[in-house]
Amino acid sequence: VVPPVAILAQEPHRGDFQGGAVMVFTVRTRKFLTNPLLGRSQFVVDILHPGASTVPKTDIQAKLASMYKVKDDKTVVVFGMKHKFGGGKTTGFGCIYENLKTLKQFEPMHRQLKLGVAEAKKKMGRRAKKELKGKLKKLRGTKKNDAKK
């Protein structure tokens, strides 16, 4: 990981805004600190994008991964993006985990789902839950535990 210095990165971005014009944005990090207990580096991300719409998080993650020479892009997490009134600047929070194992251990489930690292649990339907509840009322002991599965 690169030492905690403000690093500038400019990336042309082609999107469906402004008639396919090239979007240039600058990524800066500040308040960079290494958190060995959580196995990550954490920082505040500032994105400057004058005259352009909001930069996608995936582009920010890719840029941070290249800036800090991260092997796996999925270990870079960006969240809490706030846009300044009038546009042109966005601020958020970012973490770079040492590996996927620590990311899965410490990152909240909703962010893991957004990153595509974890899969959502299969939920039981409303009607099926009610039928199971009625069935469990009639059973006792080990048969009740077997019916839950």
CSV table of N, CA and C in Angstrom, one decimal:
chain,number,residue,atom,x,y,z
A,1,VAL,N,0.9,-1.2,0.0
A,1,VAL,CA,0.0,0.0,0.0
A,1,VAL,C,0.9,1.2,0.0
A,2,VAL,N,0.5,2.2,-0.8
A,2,VAL,CA,1.3,3.5,-0.9
A,2,VAL,C,1.2,4.3,0.3
A,3,PRO,N,2.2,5.0,0.7
A,3,PRO,CA,2.1,5.8,2.0
A,3,PRO,C,1.0,6.9,1.9
A,4,PRO,N,0.6,7.3,3.1
A,4,PRO,CA,-0.6,8.2,3.1
A,4,PRO,C,-0.3,9.6,2.6
A,5,VAL,N,-0.3,9.8,1.3
A,5,VAL,CA,-0.1,11.1,0.7
A,5,VAL,C,-1.3,11.3,-0.3
A,6,ALA,N,-1.6,12.5,-0.5
A,6,ALA,CA,-2.7,12.8,-1.4
A,6,ALA,C,-2.2,12.5,-2.8
A,7,ILE,N,-2.9,11.6,-3.4
A,7,ILE,CA,-2.5,11.1,-4.8
A,7,ILE,C,-3.5,11.6,-5.8
A,8,LEU,N,-3.1,12.1,-6.8
A,8,LEU,CA,-4.0,12.6,-7.9
A,8,LEU,C,-4.1,11.6,-9.0
A,9,ALA,N,-5.2,11.4,-9.5
A,9,ALA,CA,-5.4,10.5,-10.6
A,9,ALA,C,-6.5,11.0,-11.6
A,10,GLN,N,-6.1,11.2,-12.8
A,10,GLN,CA,-7.1,11.6,-13.8
A,10,GLN,C,-7.4,10.5,-14.8
A,11,GLU,N,-8.7,10.3,-15.0
A,11,GLU,CA,-9.1,9.2,-15.9
A,11,GLU,C,-10.2,9.7,-16.8
A,12,PRO,N,-10.0,9.6,-18.1
A,12,PRO,CA,-11.1,9.9,-19.0
A,12,PRO,C,-12.1,8.8,-18.9
A,13,HIS,N,-13.4,9.2,-18.9
A,13,HIS,CA,-14.5,8.2,-18.8
A,13,HIS,C,-15.5,8.5,-19.8
A,14,ARG,N,-15.8,7.4,-20.6
A,14,ARG,CA,-16.9,7.6,-21.6
A,14,ARG,C,-18.2,7.1,-21.0
A,15,GLY,N,-19.2,7.9,-21.1
A,15,GLY,CA,-20.5,7.6,-20.6
A,15,GLY,C,-21.6,8.0,-21.5
A,16,ASP,N,-22.8,7.9,-21.1
A,16,ASP,CA,-23.9,8.2,-21.9
A,16,ASP,C,-24.4,9.7,-21.5
A,17,PHE,N,-23.6,10.5,-20.9
A,17,PHE,CA,-23.9,11.8,-20.5
A,17,PHE,C,-23.2,12.8,-21.5
A,18,GLN,N,-23.8,14.0,-21.6
A,18,GLN,CA,-23.3,15.0,-22.5
A,18,GLN,C,-22.9,14.5,-23.9
A,19,GLY,N,-23.8,13.7,-24.4
A,19,GLY,CA,-23.6,13.2,-25.8
A,19,GLY,C,-22.4,12.4,-26.0
A,20,GLY,N,-22.0,11.6,-24.9
A,20,GLY,CA,-20.8,10.7,-25.1
A,20,GLY,C,-19.5,11.4,-24.9
A,21,ALA,N,-19.5,12.6,-24.3
A,21,ALA,CA,-18.3,13.3,-24.1
A,21,ALA,C,-17.3,12.6,-23.1
A,22,VAL,N,-16.1,12.9,-23.1
A,22,VAL,CA,-15.1,12.3,-22.2
A,22,VAL,C,-15.2,13.0,-20.9
A,23,MET,N,-15.3,12.2,-19.8
A,23,MET,CA,-15.4,12.7,-18.4
A,23,MET,C,-14.1,12.5,-17.8
A,24,VAL,N,-13.5,13.6,-17.3
A,24,VAL,CA,-12.3,13.6,-16.5
A,24,VAL,C,-12.6,13.9,-15.1
A,25,PHE,N,-12.1,13.0,-14.2
A,25,PHE,CA,-12.3,13.2,-12.8
A,25,PHE,C,-11.0,12.9,-12.0
A,26,THR,N,-10.9,13.6,-10.9
A,26,THR,CA,-9.7,13.5,-10.1
A,26,THR,C,-10.0,12.9,-8.8
A,27,VAL,N,-9.2,11.9,-8.4
A,27,VAL,CA,-9.5,11.2,-7.1
A,27,VAL,C,-8.3,11.6,-6.2
A,28,ARG,N,-8.7,12.0,-5.0
A,28,ARG,CA,-7.7,12.4,-3.9
A,28,ARG,C,-8.1,11.6,-2.7
A,29,THR,N,-7.1,11.2,-1.9
A,29,THR,CA,-7.4,10.5,-0.6
A,29,THR,C,-6.8,11.4,0.5
A,30,ARG,N,-7.4,11.4,1.6
A,30,ARG,CA,-6.9,12.1,2.8
A,30,ARG,C,-7.3,11.4,4.0
A,31,LYS,N,-6.7,11.7,5.1
A,31,LYS,CA,-6.9,11.0,6.4
A,31,LYS,C,-6.7,9.5,6.3
A,32,PHE,N,-5.6,9.2,5.6
A,32,PHE,CA,-5.3,7.8,5.3
A,32,PHE,C,-4.7,7.1,6.5
A,33,LEU,N,-5.2,6.0,7.0
A,33,LEU,CA,-4.6,5.3,8.1
A,33,LEU,C,-4.8,3.8,7.9
A,34,THR,N,-3.8,3.1,8.4
A,34,THR,CA,-3.8,1.6,8.3
A,34,THR,C,-4.4,1.1,9.6
A,35,ASN,N,-5.4,0.2,9.5
A,35,ASN,CA,-6.0,-0.4,10.6
A,35,ASN,C,-5.7,-1.9,10.7
A,36,PRO,N,-4.7,-2.3,11.4
A,36,PRO,CA,-4.3,-3.7,11.3
A,36,PRO,C,-5.3,-4.6,12.0
A,37,LEU,N,-6.0,-4.1,13.0
A,37,LEU,CA,-7.0,-5.0,13.7
A,37,LEU,C,-8.1,-5.4,12.7
A,38,LEU,N,-8.5,-4.5,11.8
A,38,LEU,CA,-9.5,-4.9,10.9
A,38,LEU,C,-9.0,-5.3,9.5
A,39,GLY,N,-7.6,-5.3,9.4
A,39,GLY,CA,-7.0,-5.8,8.2
A,39,GLY,C,-7.3,-4.9,7.0
A,40,ARG,N,-7.2,-3.6,7.2
A,40,ARG,CA,-7.6,-2.7,6.1
A,40,ARG,C,-6.8,-1.4,6.2
A,41,SER,N,-6.8,-0.7,5.1
A,41,SER,CA,-6.4,0.7,5.1
A,41,SER,C,-7.7,1.5,4.9
A,42,GLN,N,-7.9,2.6,5.6
A,42,GLN,CA,-9.1,3.4,5.4
A,42,GLN,C,-8.8,4.9,5.2
A,43,PHE,N,-9.7,5.6,4.5
A,43,PHE,CA,-9.4,6.9,4.1
A,43,PHE,C,-10.6,7.6,3.6
A,44,VAL,N,-10.5,9.0,3.5
A,44,VAL,CA,-11.6,9.8,3.0
A,44,VAL,C,-11.3,10.0,1.5
A,45,VAL,N,-12.2,9.8,0.6
A,45,VAL,CA,-12.0,10.0,-0.8
A,45,VAL,C,-12.7,11.3,-1.3
A,46,ASP,N,-12.0,12.1,-2.0
A,46,ASP,CA,-12.5,13.3,-2.6
A,46,ASP,C,-12.4,13.1,-4.1
A,47,ILE,N,-13.6,13.3,-4.8
A,47,ILE,CA,-13.6,13.2,-6.3
A,47,ILE,C,-14.0,14.5,-6.8
A,48,LEU,N,-13.2,15.1,-7.7
A,48,LEU,CA,-13.4,16.3,-8.4
A,48,LEU,C,-13.9,16.0,-9.8
A,49,HIS,N,-15.1,16.4,-10.2
A,49,HIS,CA,-15.6,16.1,-11.5
A,49,HIS,C,-16.4,17.4,-12.0
A,50,PRO,N,-15.6,18.5,-12.3
A,50,PRO,CA,-16.3,19.7,-12.7
A,50,PRO,C,-17.0,19.6,-14.0
A,51,GLY,N,-18.2,20.1,-14.1
A,51,GLY,CA,-19.0,20.1,-15.3
A,51,GLY,C,-19.4,18.7,-15.8
A,52,ALA,N,-19.4,17.7,-14.9
A,52,ALA,CA,-19.9,16.4,-15.3
A,52,ALA,C,-20.8,15.8,-14.2
A,53,SER,N,-21.5,14.8,-14.5
A,53,SER,CA,-22.4,14.1,-13.5
A,53,SER,C,-21.6,13.3,-12.6
A,54,THR,N,-22.2,12.7,-11.6
A,54,THR,CA,-21.6,11.9,-10.6
A,54,THR,C,-20.8,10.7,-11.3
A,55,VAL,N,-19.6,10.4,-10.7
A,55,VAL,CA,-18.8,9.4,-11.2
A,55,VAL,C,-19.3,8.1,-10.6
A,56,PRO,N,-19.4,7.0,-11.4
A,56,PRO,CA,-19.8,5.7,-10.9
A,56,PRO,C,-18.8,5.1,-9.8
A,57,LYS,N,-19.3,4.4,-8.8
A,57,LYS,CA,-18.5,3.9,-7.8
A,57,LYS,C,-17.5,2.9,-8.3
A,58,THR,N,-17.9,2.1,-9.4
A,58,THR,CA,-17.0,1.1,-10.0
A,58,THR,C,-15.8,1.8,-10.6
A,59,ASP,N,-16.0,2.9,-11.2
A,59,ASP,CA,-14.8,3.7,-11.7
A,59,ASP,C,-13.9,4.2,-10.6
A,60,ILE,N,-14.5,4.6,-9.5
A,60,ILE,CA,-13.7,5.1,-8.4
A,60,ILE,C,-12.9,4.0,-7.8
A,61,GLN,N,-13.6,2.8,-7.6
A,61,GLN,CA,-12.9,1.6,-7.1
A,61,GLN,C,-11.7,1.2,-8.0
A,62,ALA,N,-12.0,1.2,-9.3
A,62,ALA,CA,-10.9,0.8,-10.2
A,62,ALA,C,-9.7,1.8,-10.1
A,63,LYS,N,-10.0,3.1,-10.1
A,63,LYS,CA,-9.0,4.1,-10.0
A,63,LYS,C,-8.2,3.9,-8.7
A,64,LEU,N,-8.9,3.7,-7.6
A,64,LEU,CA,-8.2,3.5,-6.3
A,64,LEU,C,-7.3,2.3,-6.3
A,65,ALA,N,-7.8,1.2,-6.9
A,65,ALA,CA,-7.1,0.0,-7.0
A,65,ALA,C,-5.8,0.2,-7.8
A,66,SER,N,-5.8,0.9,-8.9
A,66,SER,CA,-4.6,1.2,-9.7
A,66,SER,C,-3.7,2.2,-8.9
A,67,MET,N,-4.3,3.1,-8.2
A,67,MET,CA,-3.4,4.1,-7.5
A,67,MET,C,-2.6,3.4,-6.4
A,68,TYR,N,-3.3,2.5,-5.6
A,68,TYR,CA,-2.6,1.8,-4.5
A,68,TYR,C,-2.1,0.4,-4.9
A,69,LYS,N,-2.1,0.1,-6.2
A,69,LYS,CA,-1.5,-1.1,-6.7
A,69,LYS,C,-2.1,-2.4,-6.0
A,70,VAL,N,-3.5,-2.4,-5.9
A,70,VAL,CA,-4.2,-3.5,-5.3
A,70,VAL,C,-4.4,-4.6,-6.4
A,71,LYS,N,-4.2,-5.9,-6.0
A,71,LYS,CA,-4.3,-7.0,-6.9
A,71,LYS,C,-5.7,-7.3,-7.3
A,72,ASP,N,-6.6,-7.3,-6.3
A,72,ASP,CA,-8.0,-7.7,-6.5
A,72,ASP,C,-8.9,-6.4,-6.3
A,73,ASP,N,-9.6,-6.0,-7.3
A,73,ASP,CA,-10.5,-4.8,-7.2
A,73,ASP,C,-11.6,-5.0,-6.2
A,74,LYS,N,-12.0,-6.2,-6.0
A,74,LYS,CA,-13.1,-6.4,-5.0
A,74,LYS,C,-12.7,-6.1,-3.6
A,75,THR,N,-11.4,-6.0,-3.3
A,75,THR,CA,-11.0,-5.6,-1.9
A,75,THR,C,-11.1,-4.2,-1.6
A,76,VAL,N,-11.4,-3.4,-2.7
A,76,VAL,CA,-11.6,-1.9,-2.5
A,76,VAL,C,-13.1,-1.6,-2.3
A,77,VAL,N,-13.4,-1.0,-1.2
A,77,VAL,CA,-14.8,-0.6,-0.9
A,77,VAL,C,-15.0,0.9,-0.8
A,78,VAL,N,-16.0,1.4,-1.5
A,78,VAL,CA,-16.2,2.9,-1.4
A,78,VAL,C,-17.7,3.0,-1.0
A,79,PHE,N,-18.0,3.9,-0.1
A,79,PHE,CA,-19.3,4.1,0.4
A,79,PHE,C,-19.5,5.5,1.0
A,80,GLY,N,-20.8,5.8,1.3
A,80,GLY,CA,-21.1,7.1,2.0
A,80,GLY,C,-20.8,8.3,1.1
A,81,MET,N,-21.0,8.3,-0.2
A,81,MET,CA,-20.7,9.4,-1.1
A,81,MET,C,-21.7,10.5,-0.9
A,82,LYS,N,-21.2,11.7,-0.6
A,82,LYS,CA,-22.0,12.9,-0.5
A,82,LYS,C,-21.6,13.9,-1.6
A,83,HIS,N,-22.6,14.5,-2.2
A,83,HIS,CA,-22.3,15.4,-3.3
A,83,HIS,C,-22.5,16.9,-2.8
A,84,LYS,N,-21.5,17.7,-3.2
A,84,LYS,CA,-21.6,19.1,-2.8
A,84,LYS,C,-22.6,19.8,-3.7
A,85,PHE,N,-23.3,20.8,-3.1
A,85,PHE,CA,-24.3,21.6,-3.8
A,85,PHE,C,-23.7,22.3,-4.9
A,86,GLY,N,-24.2,22.3,-6.1
A,86,GLY,CA,-23.7,22.9,-7.3
A,86,GLY,C,-22.8,21.9,-8.1
A,87,GLY,N,-22.6,20.8,-7.6
A,87,GLY,CA,-21.8,19.7,-8.3
A,87,GLY,C,-20.3,20.0,-8.3
A,88,GLY,N,-19.7,19.1,-9.0
A,88,GLY,CA,-18.2,19.2,-9.2
A,88,GLY,C,-17.4,18.5,-8.2
A,89,LYS,N,-18.0,18.2,-7.0
A,89,LYS,CA,-17.2,17.6,-6.0
A,89,LYS,C,-18.0,16.6,-5.2
A,90,THR,N,-17.4,15.4,-4.9
A,90,THR,CA,-18.1,14.4,-4.2
A,90,THR,C,-17.1,13.9,-3.1
A,91,THR,N,-17.6,13.6,-1.9
A,91,THR,CA,-16.7,13.1,-0.8
A,91,THR,C,-17.3,11.9,-0.3
A,92,GLY,N,-16.5,10.9,0.1
A,92,GLY,CA,-17.0,9.7,0.6
A,92,GLY,C,-15.9,9.0,1.4
A,93,PHE,N,-16.1,7.7,1.8
A,93,PHE,CA,-15.2,7.0,2.6
A,93,PHE,C,-14.8,5.7,1.8
A,94,GLY,N,-13.6,5.3,2.0
A,94,GLY,CA,-13.1,4.1,1.3
A,94,GLY,C,-12.2,3.2,2.2
A,95,CYS,N,-12.2,1.9,1.9
A,95,CYS,CA,-11.4,1.0,2.6
A,95,CYS,C,-10.8,0.0,1.6
A,96,ILE,N,-9.5,-0.3,1.8
A,96,ILE,CA,-8.8,-1.3,1.0
A,96,ILE,C,-8.5,-2.5,2.0
A,97,TYR,N,-9.1,-3.6,1.8
A,97,TYR,CA,-8.9,-4.8,2.7
A,97,TYR,C,-7.6,-5.5,2.2
A,98,GLU,N,-7.0,-6.2,3.1
A,98,GLU,CA,-5.8,-7.0,2.8
A,98,GLU,C,-6.1,-8.2,1.8
A,99,ASN,N,-7.3,-8.8,2.1
A,99,ASN,CA,-7.7,-9.9,1.2
A,99,ASN,C,-9.2,-10.1,1.4
A,100,LEU,N,-9.8,-11.0,0.6
A,100,LEU,CA,-11.3,-11.2,0.6
A,100,LEU,C,-11.8,-11.8,1.9
A,101,LYS,N,-10.9,-12.5,2.6
A,101,LYS,CA,-11.3,-13.2,3.8
A,101,LYS,C,-11.6,-12.1,4.9
A,102,THR,N,-10.7,-11.1,5.0
A,102,THR,CA,-10.9,-10.0,6.0
A,102,THR,C,-12.1,-9.2,5.6
A,103,LEU,N,-12.3,-9.0,4.3
A,103,LEU,CA,-13.5,-8.2,3.8
A,103,LEU,C,-14.8,-8.9,4.2
A,104,LYS,N,-14.8,-10.2,4.0
A,104,LYS,CA,-16.0,-11.0,4.4
A,104,LYS,C,-16.3,-11.0,5.9
A,105,GLN,N,-15.2,-10.9,6.6
A,105,GLN,CA,-15.3,-11.0,8.1
A,105,GLN,C,-15.8,-9.7,8.7
A,106,PHE,N,-15.3,-8.5,8.2
A,106,PHE,CA,-15.6,-7.3,8.8
A,106,PHE,C,-16.6,-6.3,8.1
A,107,GLU,N,-16.7,-6.5,6.8
A,107,GLU,CA,-17.6,-5.6,6.0
A,107,GLU,C,-19.1,-6.1,6.2
A,108,PRO,N,-20.0,-5.1,6.4
A,108,PRO,CA,-21.4,-5.4,6.6
A,108,PRO,C,-22.0,-6.2,5.4
A,109,MET,N,-23.0,-7.0,5.6
A,109,MET,CA,-23.5,-7.9,4.6
A,109,MET,C,-24.1,-7.1,3.4
A,110,HIS,N,-24.8,-6.0,3.7
A,110,HIS,CA,-25.4,-5.2,2.6
A,110,HIS,C,-24.3,-4.7,1.6
A,111,ARG,N,-23.2,-4.4,2.1
A,111,ARG,CA,-22.1,-3.9,1.2
A,111,ARG,C,-21.5,-5.1,0.5
A,112,GLN,N,-21.4,-6.2,1.1
A,112,GLN,CA,-20.9,-7.4,0.5
A,112,GLN,C,-21.8,-7.8,-0.7
A,113,LEU,N,-23.1,-7.7,-0.5
A,113,LEU,CA,-24.0,-8.1,-1.5
A,113,LEU,C,-23.9,-7.1,-2.7
A,114,LYS,N,-23.7,-5.8,-2.4
A,114,LYS,CA,-23.5,-4.8,-3.5
A,114,LYS,C,-22.2,-5.1,-4.3
A,115,LEU,N,-21.2,-5.5,-3.6
A,115,LEU,CA,-19.9,-5.8,-4.2
A,115,LEU,C,-20.0,-7.1,-5.1
A,116,GLY,N,-20.9,-7.9,-4.7
A,116,GLY,CA,-21.0,-9.2,-5.4
A,116,GLY,C,-20.1,-10.3,-4.8
A,117,VAL,N,-19.6,-10.0,-3.5
A,117,VAL,CA,-18.7,-10.9,-2.8
A,117,VAL,C,-19.6,-12.1,-2.2
A,118,ALA,N,-20.7,-11.7,-1.6
A,118,ALA,CA,-21.6,-12.7,-0.9
A,118,ALA,C,-22.9,-12.8,-1.7
A,119,GLU,N,-23.6,-13.9,-1.4
A,119,GLU,CA,-24.9,-14.1,-2.0
A,119,GLU,C,-26.0,-14.0,-0.9
A,120,ALA,N,-27.1,-13.5,-1.3
A,120,ALA,CA,-28.2,-13.3,-0.4
A,120,ALA,C,-28.8,-14.7,0.0
A,121,LYS,N,-29.2,-14.8,1.3
A,121,LYS,CA,-29.8,-16.0,1.8
A,121,LYS,C,-31.2,-16.2,1.1
A,122,LYS,N,-31.5,-17.5,0.8
A,122,LYS,CA,-32.8,-17.8,0.2
A,122,LYS,C,-33.9,-17.7,1.3
A,123,LYS,N,-34.8,-16.8,1.1
A,123,LYS,CA,-35.9,-16.6,2.1
A,123,LYS,C,-37.1,-17.5,1.8
A,124,MET,N,-37.8,-17.9,2.9
A,124,MET,CA,-39.0,-18.7,2.8
A,124,MET,C,-40.1,-17.7,2.5
A,125,GLY,N,-41.1,-18.1,1.6
A,125,GLY,CA,-42.2,-17.3,1.3
A,125,GLY,C,-43.1,-17.1,2.4
A,126,ARG,N,-44.0,-16.1,2.3
A,126,ARG,CA,-44.9,-15.8,3.4
A,126,ARG,C,-45.9,-16.9,3.8
A,127,ARG,N,-46.5,-17.5,2.7
A,127,ARG,CA,-47.4,-18.6,2.9
A,127,ARG,C,-46.7,-19.8,3.5
A,128,ALA,N,-45.5,-20.1,3.0
A,128,ALA,CA,-44.8,-21.3,3.5
A,128,ALA,C,-44.4,-21.1,5.0
A,129,LYS,N,-44.1,-19.9,5.4
A,129,LYS,CA,-43.7,-19.6,6.8
A,129,LYS,C,-45.0,-19.9,7.7
A,130,LYS,N,-46.1,-19.4,7.2
A,130,LYS,CA,-47.3,-19.6,8.0
A,130,LYS,C,-47.7,-21.1,8.2
A,131,GLU,N,-47.5,-21.9,7.1
A,131,GLU,CA,-47.8,-23.3,7.1
A,131,GLU,C,-46.9,-24.0,8.0
A,132,LEU,N,-45.6,-23.6,8.0
A,132,LEU,CA,-44.6,-24.2,8.9
A,132,LEU,C,-44.9,-23.9,10.3
A,133,LYS,N,-45.3,-22.7,10.6
A,133,LYS,CA,-45.7,-22.3,12.0
A,133,LYS,C,-46.8,-23.2,12.5
A,134,GLY,N,-47.8,-23.4,11.7
A,134,GLY,CA,-49.0,-24.3,12.1
A,134,GLY,C,-48.6,-25.7,12.3
A,135,LYS,N,-47.7,-26.2,11.4
A,135,LYS,CA,-47.2,-27.6,11.5
A,135,LYS,C,-46.4,-27.8,12.8
A,136,LEU,N,-45.5,-26.7,13.2
A,136,LEU,CA,-44.7,-26.8,14.4
A,136,LEU,C,-45.5,-26.8,15.6
A,137,LYS,N,-46.7,-26.2,15.6
A,137,LYS,CA,-47.5,-26.2,16.8
A,137,LYS,C,-48.0,-27.6,17.2
A,138,LYS,N,-48.1,-28.4,16.1
A,138,LYS,CA,-48.7,-29.8,16.4
A,138,LYS,C,-47.6,-30.8,16.7
A,139,LEU,N,-46.3,-30.4,16.6
A,139,LEU,CA,-45.2,-31.3,16.8
A,139,LEU,C,-44.5,-31.0,18.1
A,140,ARG,N,-43.8,-32.0,18.7
A,140,ARG,CA,-43.0,-31.8,19.9
A,140,ARG,C,-41.6,-32.5,19.8
A,141,GLY,N,-40.7,-32.0,20.6
A,141,GLY,CA,-39.4,-32.7,20.7
A,141,GLY,C,-38.5,-32.6,19.5
A,142,THR,N,-37.9,-33.8,19.2
A,142,THR,CA,-36.9,-33.8,18.0
A,142,THR,C,-37.7,-33.7,16.7
A,143,LYS,N,-38.9,-34.2,16.7
A,143,LYS,CA,-39.7,-34.1,15.4
A,143,LYS,C,-39.9,-32.6,15.0
A,144,LYS,N,-40.0,-31.7,16.0
A,144,LYS,CA,-40.2,-30.3,15.8
A,144,LYS,C,-38.9,-29.8,15.1
A,145,ASN,N,-37.7,-30.2,15.6
A,145,ASN,CA,-36.4,-29.7,15.1
A,145,ASN,C,-36.2,-30.2,13.7
A,146,ASP,N,-36.6,-31.5,13.4
A,146,ASP,CA,-36.5,-32.0,12.1
A,146,ASP,C,-37.4,-31.3,11.1
A,147,ALA,N,-38.6,-30.9,11.5
A,147,ALA,CA,-39.5,-30.2,10.6
A,147,ALA,C,-39.0,-28.8,10.3
A,148,LYS,N,-38.2,-28.2,11.1
A,148,LYS,CA,-37.7,-26.8,10.9
A,148,LYS,C,-36.7,-26.9,9.7
A,149,LYS,N,-36.0,-28.0,9.6
A,149,LYS,CA,-35.0,-28.1,8.5
A,149,LYS,C,-35.7,-28.4,7.2
